[in-house]
PDB file of C-alpha atoms in Angstrom:
ATOM      1  CA  MET A   1     -23.999   3.029  27.545  1.00  0.00           C
ATOM      2  CA  GLN A   2     -24.125   5.409  24.580  1.00  0.00           C
ATOM      3  CA  THR A   3     -22.720   8.888  24.683  1.00  0.00           C
ATOM      4  CA  THR A   4     -24.066  11.796  22.733  1.00  0.00           C
ATOM      5  CA  PRO A   5     -21.405  13.627  20.728  1.00  0.00           C
ATOM      6  CA  VAL A   6     -20.729  17.191  21.793  1.00  0.00           C
ATOM      7  CA  ARG A   7     -22.264  19.804  19.505  1.00  0.00           C
ATOM      8  CA  TRP A   8     -20.218  22.968  19.644  1.00  0.00           C
ATOM      9  CA  THR A   9     -21.780  26.393  19.145  1.00  0.00           C
ATOM     10  CA  THR A  10     -20.536  29.880  18.385  1.00  0.00           C
ATOM     11  CA  ALA A  11     -20.894  30.766  22.082  1.00  0.00           C
ATOM     12  CA  ASP A  12     -18.446  27.970  22.968  1.00  0.00           C
ATOM     13  CA  LEU A  13     -15.698  29.715  20.997  1.00  0.00           C
ATOM     14  CA  GLU A  14     -15.449  32.228  23.857  1.00  0.00           C
ATOM     15  CA  PHE A  15     -13.577  29.512  25.807  1.00  0.00           C
ATOM     16  CA  PHE A  16     -10.682  29.955  23.366  1.00  0.00           C
ATOM     17  CA  ALA A  17     -10.721  33.738  23.038  1.00  0.00           C
ATOM     18  CA  GLY A  18      -7.203  34.204  24.448  1.00  0.00           C
ATOM     19  CA  ASP A  19      -5.556  31.504  22.321  1.00  0.00           C
ATOM     20  CA  ARG A  20      -3.620  33.145  19.473  1.00  0.00           C
ATOM     21  CA  ARG A  21      -1.714  29.959  18.543  1.00  0.00           C
ATOM     22  CA  ASN A  22      -4.680  28.070  17.104  1.00  0.00           C
ATOM     23  CA  ARG A  23      -7.625  28.710  14.823  1.00  0.00           C
ATOM     24  CA  TYR A  24     -11.046  27.413  15.920  1.00  0.00           C
ATOM     25  CA  GLU A  25     -13.912  26.738  13.532  1.00  0.00           C
ATOM     26  CA  ILE A  26     -17.237  24.951  13.924  1.00  0.00           C
ATOM     27  CA  ILE A  27     -18.836  23.074  11.049  1.00  0.00           C
ATOM     28  CA  ASP A  28     -22.135  21.309  11.665  1.00  0.00           C
ATOM     29  CA  GLY A  29     -21.476  21.436  15.408  1.00  0.00           C
ATOM     30  CA  GLU A  30     -18.027  19.810  15.135  1.00  0.00           C
ATOM     31  CA  LEU A  31     -15.012  21.723  16.442  1.00  0.00           C
ATOM     32  CA  PHE A  32     -11.996  21.988  14.125  1.00  0.00           C
ATOM     33  CA  VAL A  33      -8.722  23.196  15.642  1.00  0.00           C
ATOM     34  CA  THR A  34      -5.750  24.069  13.468  1.00  0.00           C
ATOM     35  CA  LYS A  35      -2.403  25.678  14.149  1.00  0.00           C
ATOM     36  CA  SER A  36      -1.872  29.277  13.161  1.00  0.00           C
ATOM     37  CA  PRO A  37      -1.045  29.416   9.446  1.00  0.00           C
ATOM     38  CA  SER A  38       2.572  29.359   8.258  1.00  0.00           C
ATOM     39  CA  TRP A  39       4.459  32.239   6.657  1.00  0.00           C
ATOM     40  CA  ASP A  40       4.058  30.730   3.143  1.00  0.00           C
ATOM     41  CA  HIS A  41       0.332  30.217   3.706  1.00  0.00           C
ATOM     42  CA  GLN A  42      -0.169  33.807   4.838  1.00  0.00           C
ATOM     43  CA  SER A  43       2.036  35.109   2.026  1.00  0.00           C
ATOM     44  CA  SER A  44      -0.219  33.367  -0.512  1.00  0.00           C
ATOM     45  CA  CYS A  45      -3.304  34.812   1.234  1.00  0.00           C
ATOM     46  CA  GLY A  46      -1.715  38.262   1.007  1.00  0.00           C
ATOM     47  CA  ASN A  47      -1.050  37.827  -2.708  1.00  0.00           C
ATOM     48  CA  ILE A  48      -4.631  36.705  -3.346  1.00  0.00           C
ATOM     49  CA  VAL A  49      -6.205  39.519  -1.351  1.00  0.00           C
ATOM     50  CA  THR A  50      -3.901  42.019  -3.104  1.00  0.00           C
ATOM     51  CA  VAL A  51      -4.864  41.033  -6.677  1.00  0.00           C
ATOM     52  CA  LEU A  52      -8.548  40.974  -5.698  1.00  0.00           C
ATOM     53  CA  LYS A  53      -8.279  44.361  -3.950  1.00  0.00           C
ATOM     54  CA  ILE A  54      -6.543  45.979  -6.928  1.00  0.00           C
ATOM     55  CA  TRP A  55      -9.293  44.702  -9.229  1.00  0.00           C
ATOM     56  CA  SER A  56     -11.999  45.750  -6.730  1.00  0.00           C
ATOM     57  CA  ASP A  57     -10.530  49.251  -6.412  1.00  0.00           C
ATOM     58  CA  GLU A  58     -10.404  49.618 -10.203  1.00  0.00           C
ATOM     59  CA  THR A  59     -13.989  48.429 -10.737  1.00  0.00           C
ATOM     60  CA  ASP A  60     -15.625  49.539  -7.466  1.00  0.00           C
ATOM     61  CA  LEU A  61     -17.731  46.352  -7.588  1.00  0.00           C
ATOM     62  CA  GLY A  62     -17.006  45.015  -4.101  1.00  0.00           C
ATOM     63  CA  GLN A  63     -14.545  44.415  -1.299  1.00  0.00           C
ATOM     64  CA  THR A  64     -12.133  41.719  -0.280  1.00  0.00           C
ATOM     65  CA  ALA A  65     -10.974  40.662   3.180  1.00  0.00           C
ATOM     66  CA  ILE A  66      -8.399  38.324   4.622  1.00  0.00           C
ATOM     67  CA  ALA A  67      -9.463  35.776   7.262  1.00  0.00           C
ATOM     68  CA  PRO A  68     -12.876  37.202   8.151  1.00  0.00           C
ATOM     69  CA  GLY A  69     -15.063  35.054  10.330  1.00  0.00           C
ATOM     70  CA  ILE A  70     -18.361  33.954   8.856  1.00  0.00           C
ATOM     71  CA  ILE A  71     -21.119  33.079  11.312  1.00  0.00           C
ATOM     72  CA  PHE A  72     -23.548  31.151   9.125  1.00  0.00           C
ATOM     73  CA  SER A  73     -25.416  29.804  12.159  1.00  0.00           C
ATOM     74  CA  ASP A  74     -24.871  28.860  15.777  1.00  0.00           C
ATOM     75  CA  SER A  75     -23.282  25.564  14.663  1.00  0.00           C
ATOM     76  CA  ASN A  76     -21.422  26.818  11.557  1.00  0.00           C
ATOM     77  CA  ASN A  77     -18.761  29.418  12.246  1.00  0.00           C
ATOM     78  CA  VAL A  78     -15.685  29.394   9.982  1.00  0.00           C
ATOM     79  CA  ILE A  79     -12.681  31.542   9.075  1.00  0.00           C
ATOM     80  CA  PRO A  80     -11.978  31.348   5.349  1.00  0.00           C
ATOM     81  CA  ASP A  81      -8.589  32.642   4.195  1.00  0.00           C
ATOM     82  CA  VAL A  82      -9.924  35.254   1.751  1.00  0.00           C
ATOM     83  CA  VAL A  83     -13.392  36.388   0.689  1.00  0.00           C
ATOM     84  CA  TRP A  84     -14.788  38.804  -1.868  1.00  0.00           C
ATOM     85  CA  ALA A  85     -18.292  40.250  -1.713  1.00  0.00           C
ATOM     86  CA  SER A  86     -20.102  42.740  -3.905  1.00  0.00           C
ATOM     87  CA  HIS A  87     -21.084  46.006  -2.233  1.00  0.00           C
ATOM     88  CA  GLU A  88     -24.750  45.058  -2.567  1.00  0.00           C
ATOM     89  CA  ARG A  89     -24.342  41.663  -0.917  1.00  0.00           C
ATOM     90  CA  LEU A  90     -21.928  42.931   1.724  1.00  0.00           C
ATOM     91  CA  LYS A  91     -24.380  45.457   3.169  1.00  0.00           C
ATOM     92  CA  ASN A  92     -26.835  42.593   3.794  1.00  0.00           C
ATOM     93  CA  LEU A  93     -24.222  40.228   5.270  1.00  0.00           C
ATOM     94  CA  LEU A  94     -22.685  42.318   8.038  1.00  0.00           C
ATOM     95  CA  ASP A  95     -24.187  42.293  11.521  1.00  0.00           C
ATOM     96  CA  GLU A  96     -24.018  45.275  13.880  1.00  0.00           C
ATOM     97  CA  ALA A  97     -20.597  44.121  15.116  1.00  0.00           C
ATOM     98  CA  GLY A  98     -19.256  43.942  11.547  1.00  0.00           C
ATOM     99  CA  HIS A  99     -19.203  40.140  11.243  1.00  0.00           C
ATOM    100  CA  LEU A 100     -20.271  38.286   8.126  1.00  0.00           C
ATOM    101  CA  THR A 101     -23.481  36.334   8.712  1.00  0.00           C
ATOM    102  CA  GLY A 102     -23.967  34.837   5.268  1.00  0.00           C
ATOM    103  CA  ALA A 103     -22.221  33.743   2.119  1.00  0.00           C
ATOM    104  CA  PRO A 104     -20.049  36.164   0.177  1.00  0.00           C
ATOM    105  CA  GLU A 105     -19.901  35.520  -3.571  1.00  0.00           C
ATOM    106  CA  LEU A 106     -16.298  34.233  -3.500  1.00  0.00           C
ATOM    107  CA  VAL A 107     -14.446  32.232  -0.845  1.00  0.00           C
ATOM    108  CA  VAL A 108     -10.774  31.257  -1.135  1.00  0.00           C
ATOM    109  CA  GLU A 109      -8.963  28.673   0.980  1.00  0.00           C
ATOM    110  CA  VAL A 110      -5.204  28.126   0.806  1.00  0.00           C
ATOM    111  CA  LEU A 111      -4.434  24.512   1.676  1.00  0.00           C
ATOM    112  CA  SER A 112      -2.437  23.890   4.826  1.00  0.00           C
ATOM    113  CA  PRO A 113      -0.183  20.836   4.958  1.00  0.00           C
ATOM    114  CA  GLY A 114      -1.691  17.591   6.189  1.00  0.00           C
ATOM    115  CA  GLU A 115      -4.353  15.148   5.094  1.00  0.00           C
ATOM    116  CA  LYS A 116      -6.853  16.365   7.722  1.00  0.00           C
ATOM    117  CA  ASN A 117      -6.495  19.980   6.628  1.00  0.00           C
ATOM    118  CA  GLU A 118      -6.860  19.067   2.962  1.00  0.00           C
ATOM    119  CA  LYS A 119      -9.947  16.951   3.654  1.00  0.00           C
ATOM    120  CA  ARG A 120     -11.527  19.792   5.668  1.00  0.00           C
ATOM    121  CA  ASP A 121     -11.077  22.301   2.818  1.00  0.00           C
ATOM    122  CA  LYS A 122     -11.856  19.935  -0.078  1.00  0.00           C
ATOM    123  CA  GLU A 123     -14.818  18.119   1.470  1.00  0.00           C
ATOM    124  CA  THR A 124     -16.236  19.607   4.677  1.00  0.00           C
ATOM    125  CA  LYS A 125     -15.890  23.291   3.789  1.00  0.00           C
ATOM    126  CA  LEU A 126     -16.802  22.675   0.144  1.00  0.00           C
ATOM    127  CA  LYS A 127     -20.082  21.141   1.298  1.00  0.00           C
ATOM    128  CA  LEU A 128     -20.719  23.959   3.806  1.00  0.00           C
ATOM    129  CA  TYR A 129     -20.003  26.721   1.287  1.00  0.00           C
ATOM    130  CA  SER A 130     -22.162  24.967  -1.283  1.00  0.00           C
ATOM    131  CA  VAL A 131     -25.130  24.658   1.095  1.00  0.00           C
ATOM    132  CA  GLN A 132     -24.730  28.269   2.284  1.00  0.00           C
ATOM    133  CA  GLY A 133     -24.843  29.752  -1.227  1.00  0.00           C
ATOM    134  CA  VAL A 134     -21.251  30.705  -2.055  1.00  0.00           C
ATOM    135  CA  GLN A 135     -21.109  31.329  -5.814  1.00  0.00           C
ATOM    136  CA  GLU A 136     -17.450  30.441  -6.367  1.00  0.00           C
ATOM    137  CA  TYR A 137     -14.816  28.678  -4.259  1.00  0.00           C
ATOM    138  CA  TRP A 138     -11.094  28.629  -4.999  1.00  0.00           C
ATOM    139  CA  ILE A 139      -8.880  26.025  -3.336  1.00  0.00           C
ATOM    140  CA  CYS A 140      -5.270  27.144  -3.709  1.00  0.00           C
ATOM    141  CA  ASP A 141      -2.425  24.659  -3.364  1.00  0.00           C
ATOM    142  CA  SER A 142       0.837  26.536  -2.818  1.00  0.00           C
ATOM    143  CA  ILE A 143       2.936  23.357  -2.973  1.00  0.00           C
ATOM    144  CA  GLN A 144       1.642  22.211  -6.366  1.00  0.00           C
ATOM    145  CA  LYS A 145       1.063  25.823  -7.497  1.00  0.00           C
ATOM    146  CA  LYS A 146      -2.481  25.160  -8.638  1.00  0.00           C
ATOM    147  CA  VAL A 147      -6.004  26.469  -8.095  1.00  0.00           C
ATOM    148  CA  GLU A 148      -9.153  24.359  -8.179  1.00  0.00           C
ATOM    149  CA  VAL A 149     -12.100  26.578  -9.117  1.00  0.00           C
ATOM    150  CA  TYR A 150     -15.568  25.441  -8.020  1.00  0.00           C
ATOM    151  CA  ARG A 151     -18.578  27.277  -9.433  1.00  0.00           C
ATOM    152  CA  ARG A 152     -22.255  27.101  -8.522  1.00  0.00           C
ATOM    153  CA  GLU A 153     -24.116  24.868 -10.924  1.00  0.00           C
ATOM    154  CA  GLN A 154     -27.703  23.791 -10.236  1.00  0.00           C
ATOM    155  CA  ALA A 155     -27.548  24.908  -6.581  1.00  0.00           C
ATOM    156  CA  THR A 156     -24.242  23.197  -5.777  1.00  0.00           C
ATOM    157  CA  LEU A 157     -20.533  24.002  -6.097  1.00  0.00           C
ATOM    158  CA  LYS A 158     -18.875  21.824  -8.738  1.00  0.00           C
ATOM    159  CA  LEU A 159     -15.291  21.691  -9.957  1.00  0.00           C
ATOM    160  CA  ALA A 160     -15.195  23.885 -13.068  1.00  0.00           C
ATOM    161  CA  VAL A 161     -11.465  23.972 -13.797  1.00  0.00           C
ATOM    162  CA  THR A 162      -8.046  23.218 -12.316  1.00  0.00           C
ATOM    163  CA  LEU A 163      -5.447  25.848 -13.185  1.00  0.00           C
ATOM    164  CA  PHE A 164      -1.684  25.587 -12.912  1.00  0.00           C
ATOM    165  CA  SER A 165       1.156  28.083 -12.553  1.00  0.00           C
ATOM    166  CA  GLN A 166       1.180  29.394 -16.155  1.00  0.00           C
ATOM    167  CA  ASP A 167      -2.619  29.454 -16.525  1.00  0.00           C
ATOM    168  CA  GLU A 168      -4.700  32.610 -16.246  1.00  0.00           C
ATOM    169  CA  LEU A 169      -7.347  32.800 -13.539  1.00  0.00           C
ATOM    170  CA  THR A 170     -10.574  34.552 -14.559  1.00  0.00           C
ATOM    171  CA  SER A 171     -14.082  34.509 -13.143  1.00  0.00           C
ATOM    172  CA  PRO A 172     -17.565  35.327 -14.420  1.00  0.00           C
ATOM    173  CA  LEU A 173     -18.174  36.855 -10.960  1.00  0.00           C
ATOM    174  CA  LEU A 174     -15.367  39.341 -11.473  1.00  0.00           C
ATOM    175  CA  PRO A 175     -15.752  41.022 -14.893  1.00  0.00           C
ATOM    176  CA  GLY A 176     -12.367  41.868 -16.373  1.00  0.00           C
ATOM    177  CA  PHE A 177     -10.403  40.160 -13.593  1.00  0.00           C
ATOM    178  CA  ASN A 178      -7.426  38.093 -14.707  1.00  0.00           C
ATOM    179  CA  CYS A 179      -4.322  36.921 -12.941  1.00  0.00           C
ATOM    180  CA  LEU A 180      -1.556  34.470 -13.718  1.00  0.00           C
ATOM    181  CA  VAL A 181      -1.838  31.646 -11.159  1.00  0.00           C
ATOM    182  CA  SER A 182       1.903  31.896 -10.402  1.00  0.00           C
ATOM    183  CA  LYS A 183       1.283  35.426  -8.993  1.00  0.00           C
ATOM    184  CA  LEU A 184      -0.805  33.912  -6.176  1.00  0.00           C
ATOM    185  CA  PHE A 185       2.077  31.915  -4.691  1.00  0.00           C
TER     186      PHE A 185
END
C-alpha cells in the first residue's frame, strides 16, 4: 500500500498561528519547522537590516525589512531573515494585507546551526529564490564570519563571490553600498 505524501499549503499554516516558539515555512509543499532564532542570529539580522536601511535612507532607492513572509504561491511560503526591494518593485509585490507575494531584488539568510538548516538555506531556498526571480541572495555565516553572494546569471542564482570578515561587501543592485563584512556579525 502506497501513501501519498502530504502537500502543505499556506492555509495549513493557520494550524500553527499561536505557536511563537517555532518558525513554519512551506517549500514546494513540504513543511519546514525550525526553532525561533537565537540571540546571535537575530543580532546579525539586525546589523544587516541596519546597514541596508541606512543606505536605503540615503539613496531613497528602496526599503528593507526583517523577517517578512513571502507568499510566492499556495505551496511556497517562506520567511527570509532580511529582504530589500526597490520602491518600484515593492509596490507591485505587496497584497492588500501588506504581505510580499513575489521576489524582492535581494534576500538575505543568516545560517542557523545544524546540517538541516544549512542544507535548507544553501540548497532548498537557493533553488526557490532562483526560480522565483530573486536577483541577489546573501547567505551569511556568523560562525565563520563570511558571506556567500549569489547573483542572477542566465536566469539562475550562481555563487559570485565568498567574502570574509575583512572584505568589503558591495552589490551592483545597490549603487554606492559598501560594508565591511565584519560589521554584519
